[in-house]
mmCIF file of C-alpha atoms in Angstrom:
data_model
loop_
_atom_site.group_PDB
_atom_site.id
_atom_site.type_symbol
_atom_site.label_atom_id
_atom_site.label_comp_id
_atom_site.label_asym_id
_atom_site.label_seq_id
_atom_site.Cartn_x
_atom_site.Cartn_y
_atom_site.Cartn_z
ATOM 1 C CA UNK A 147 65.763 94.470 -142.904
ATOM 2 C CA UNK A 148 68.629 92.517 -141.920
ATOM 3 C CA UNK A 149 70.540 90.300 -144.650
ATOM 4 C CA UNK A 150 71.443 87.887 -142.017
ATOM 5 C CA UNK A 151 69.691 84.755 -143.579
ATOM 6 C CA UNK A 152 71.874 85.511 -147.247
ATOM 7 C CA UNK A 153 74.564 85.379 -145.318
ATOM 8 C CA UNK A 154 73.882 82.240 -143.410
ATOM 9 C CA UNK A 155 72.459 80.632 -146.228
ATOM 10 C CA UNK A 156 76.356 81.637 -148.073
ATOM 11 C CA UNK A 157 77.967 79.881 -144.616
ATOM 12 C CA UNK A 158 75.938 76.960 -145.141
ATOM 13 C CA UNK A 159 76.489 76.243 -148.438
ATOM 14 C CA UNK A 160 80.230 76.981 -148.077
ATOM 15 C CA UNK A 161 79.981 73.946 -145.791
ATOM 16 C CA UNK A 162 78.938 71.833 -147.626
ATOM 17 C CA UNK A 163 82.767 71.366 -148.671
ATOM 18 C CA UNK A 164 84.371 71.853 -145.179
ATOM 19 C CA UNK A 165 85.545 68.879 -143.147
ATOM 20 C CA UNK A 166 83.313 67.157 -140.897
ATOM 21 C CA UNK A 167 85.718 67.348 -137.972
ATOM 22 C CA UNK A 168 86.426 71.401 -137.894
ATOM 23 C CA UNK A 169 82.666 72.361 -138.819
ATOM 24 C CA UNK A 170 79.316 71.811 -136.814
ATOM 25 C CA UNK A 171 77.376 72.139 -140.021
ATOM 26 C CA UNK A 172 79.471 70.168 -142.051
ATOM 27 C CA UNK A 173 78.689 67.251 -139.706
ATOM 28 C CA UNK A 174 75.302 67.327 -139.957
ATOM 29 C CA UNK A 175 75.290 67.090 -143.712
ATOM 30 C CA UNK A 176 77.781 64.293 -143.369
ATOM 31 C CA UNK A 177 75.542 62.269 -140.674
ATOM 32 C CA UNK A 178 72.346 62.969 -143.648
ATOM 33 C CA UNK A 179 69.088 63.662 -143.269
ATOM 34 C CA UNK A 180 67.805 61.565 -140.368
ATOM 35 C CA UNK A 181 70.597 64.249 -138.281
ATOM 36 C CA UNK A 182 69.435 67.084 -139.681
ATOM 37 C CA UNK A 183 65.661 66.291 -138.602
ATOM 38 C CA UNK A 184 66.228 64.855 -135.032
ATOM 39 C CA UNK A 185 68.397 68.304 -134.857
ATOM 40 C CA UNK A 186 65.574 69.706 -136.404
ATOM 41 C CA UNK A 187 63.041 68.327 -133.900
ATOM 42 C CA UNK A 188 65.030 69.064 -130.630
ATOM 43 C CA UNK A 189 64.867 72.904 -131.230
ATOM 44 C CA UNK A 190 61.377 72.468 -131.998
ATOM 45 C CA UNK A 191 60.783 70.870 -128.973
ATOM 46 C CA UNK A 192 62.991 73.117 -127.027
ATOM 47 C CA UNK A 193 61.380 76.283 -128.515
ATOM 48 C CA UNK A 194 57.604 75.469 -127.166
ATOM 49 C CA UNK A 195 58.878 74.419 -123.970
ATOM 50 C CA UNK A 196 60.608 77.742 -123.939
ATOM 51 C CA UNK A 197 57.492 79.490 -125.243
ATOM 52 C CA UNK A 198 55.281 77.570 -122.403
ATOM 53 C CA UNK A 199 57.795 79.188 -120.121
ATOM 54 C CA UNK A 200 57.309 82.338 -120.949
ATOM 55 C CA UNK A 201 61.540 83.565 -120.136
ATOM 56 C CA UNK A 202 61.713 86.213 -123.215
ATOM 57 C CA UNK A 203 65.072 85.748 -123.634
ATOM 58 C CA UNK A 204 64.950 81.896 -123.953
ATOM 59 C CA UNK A 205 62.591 82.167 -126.417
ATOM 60 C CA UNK A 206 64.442 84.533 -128.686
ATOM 61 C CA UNK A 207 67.147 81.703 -127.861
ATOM 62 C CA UNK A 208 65.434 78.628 -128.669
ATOM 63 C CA UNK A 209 63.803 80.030 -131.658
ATOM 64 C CA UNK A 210 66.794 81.547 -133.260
ATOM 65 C CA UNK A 211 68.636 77.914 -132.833
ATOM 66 C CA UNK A 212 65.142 76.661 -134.821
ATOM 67 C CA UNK A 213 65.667 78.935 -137.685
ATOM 68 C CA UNK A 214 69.277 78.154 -137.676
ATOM 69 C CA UNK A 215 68.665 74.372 -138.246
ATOM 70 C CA UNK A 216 65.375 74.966 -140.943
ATOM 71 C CA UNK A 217 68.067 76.791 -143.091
ATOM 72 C CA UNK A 218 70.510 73.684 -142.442
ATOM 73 C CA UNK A 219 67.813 71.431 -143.763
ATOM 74 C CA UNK A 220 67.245 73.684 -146.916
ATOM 75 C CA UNK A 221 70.548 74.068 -147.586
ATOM 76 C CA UNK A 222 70.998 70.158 -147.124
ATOM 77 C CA UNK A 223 67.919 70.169 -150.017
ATOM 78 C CA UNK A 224 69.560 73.059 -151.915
ATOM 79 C CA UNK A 225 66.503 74.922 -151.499
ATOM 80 C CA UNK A 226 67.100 78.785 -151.359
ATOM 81 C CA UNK A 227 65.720 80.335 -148.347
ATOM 82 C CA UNK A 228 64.385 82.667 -150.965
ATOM 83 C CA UNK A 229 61.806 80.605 -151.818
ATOM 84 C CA UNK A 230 60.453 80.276 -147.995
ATOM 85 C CA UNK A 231 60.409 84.024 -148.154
ATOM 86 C CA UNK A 232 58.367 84.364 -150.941
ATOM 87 C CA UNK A 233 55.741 81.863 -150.407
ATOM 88 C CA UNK A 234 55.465 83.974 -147.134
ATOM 89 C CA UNK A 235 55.040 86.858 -149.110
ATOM 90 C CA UNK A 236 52.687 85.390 -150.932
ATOM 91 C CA UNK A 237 50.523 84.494 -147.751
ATOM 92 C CA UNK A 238 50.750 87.950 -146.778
ATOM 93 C CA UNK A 239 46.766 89.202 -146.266
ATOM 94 C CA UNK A 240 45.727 85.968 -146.807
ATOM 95 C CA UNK A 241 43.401 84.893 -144.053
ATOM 96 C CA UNK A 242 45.173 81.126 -142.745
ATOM 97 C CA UNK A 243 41.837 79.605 -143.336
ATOM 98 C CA UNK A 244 41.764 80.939 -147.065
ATOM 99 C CA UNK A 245 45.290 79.712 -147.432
ATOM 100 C CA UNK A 246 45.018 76.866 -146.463
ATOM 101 C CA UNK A 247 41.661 76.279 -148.222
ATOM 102 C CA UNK A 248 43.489 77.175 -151.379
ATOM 103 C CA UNK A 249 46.546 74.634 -151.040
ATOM 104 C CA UNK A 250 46.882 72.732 -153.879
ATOM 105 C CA UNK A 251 45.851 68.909 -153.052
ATOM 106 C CA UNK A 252 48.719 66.048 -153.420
#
């Protein structure tokens, strides 16, 4: 398996100090969390119409640009992407309904 996400998730948190003018990323975190999320929520967006479309390649696209902006907002948290990879491991040969029957309660 590809390391790709460490190695985002090292770009990311290298721009955390980088300046806001010469860095994408580094303009998000500067514009806070209200960015992040309407980011966030246009790739969403973009990646179902892209699914309802059906166009392979756009979805590959549209959901790559969705991952890319989930590990923006956990790296804006300082949450390690580690952690979404093991509560997916964790889920693994779970049935959803069991899962989710089994989520702790707020």
């Amino acid at each position: 398996m590809s390391d790709v996400l460490s190695q985002l998730a090292a770009v990311l948190e290298a721009r955390k100090s980088a300046d806001a003018d010469s860095s994408y990323v580094a303009s998000l975190y500067e514009a806070g969390t209200d960015k992040i999320l309407k980011k966030l929520g246009e790739e969403a967006t973009e990646t179902v119409i892209a699914g309802k479309g059906g166009d392979r390649d756009e979805i590959i696209y549209e959901t790559a640009d969705l991952w890319f902006h989930s590990m923006v907002l956990l790296a804006h948290n300082n949450i390690d992407h580690q952690l979404i990879l093991d509560e997916l491991d964790r889920r693994f040969g779970l049935s959803g309904l069991e899962e989710k029957a089994n989520r702790s309660k707020p």
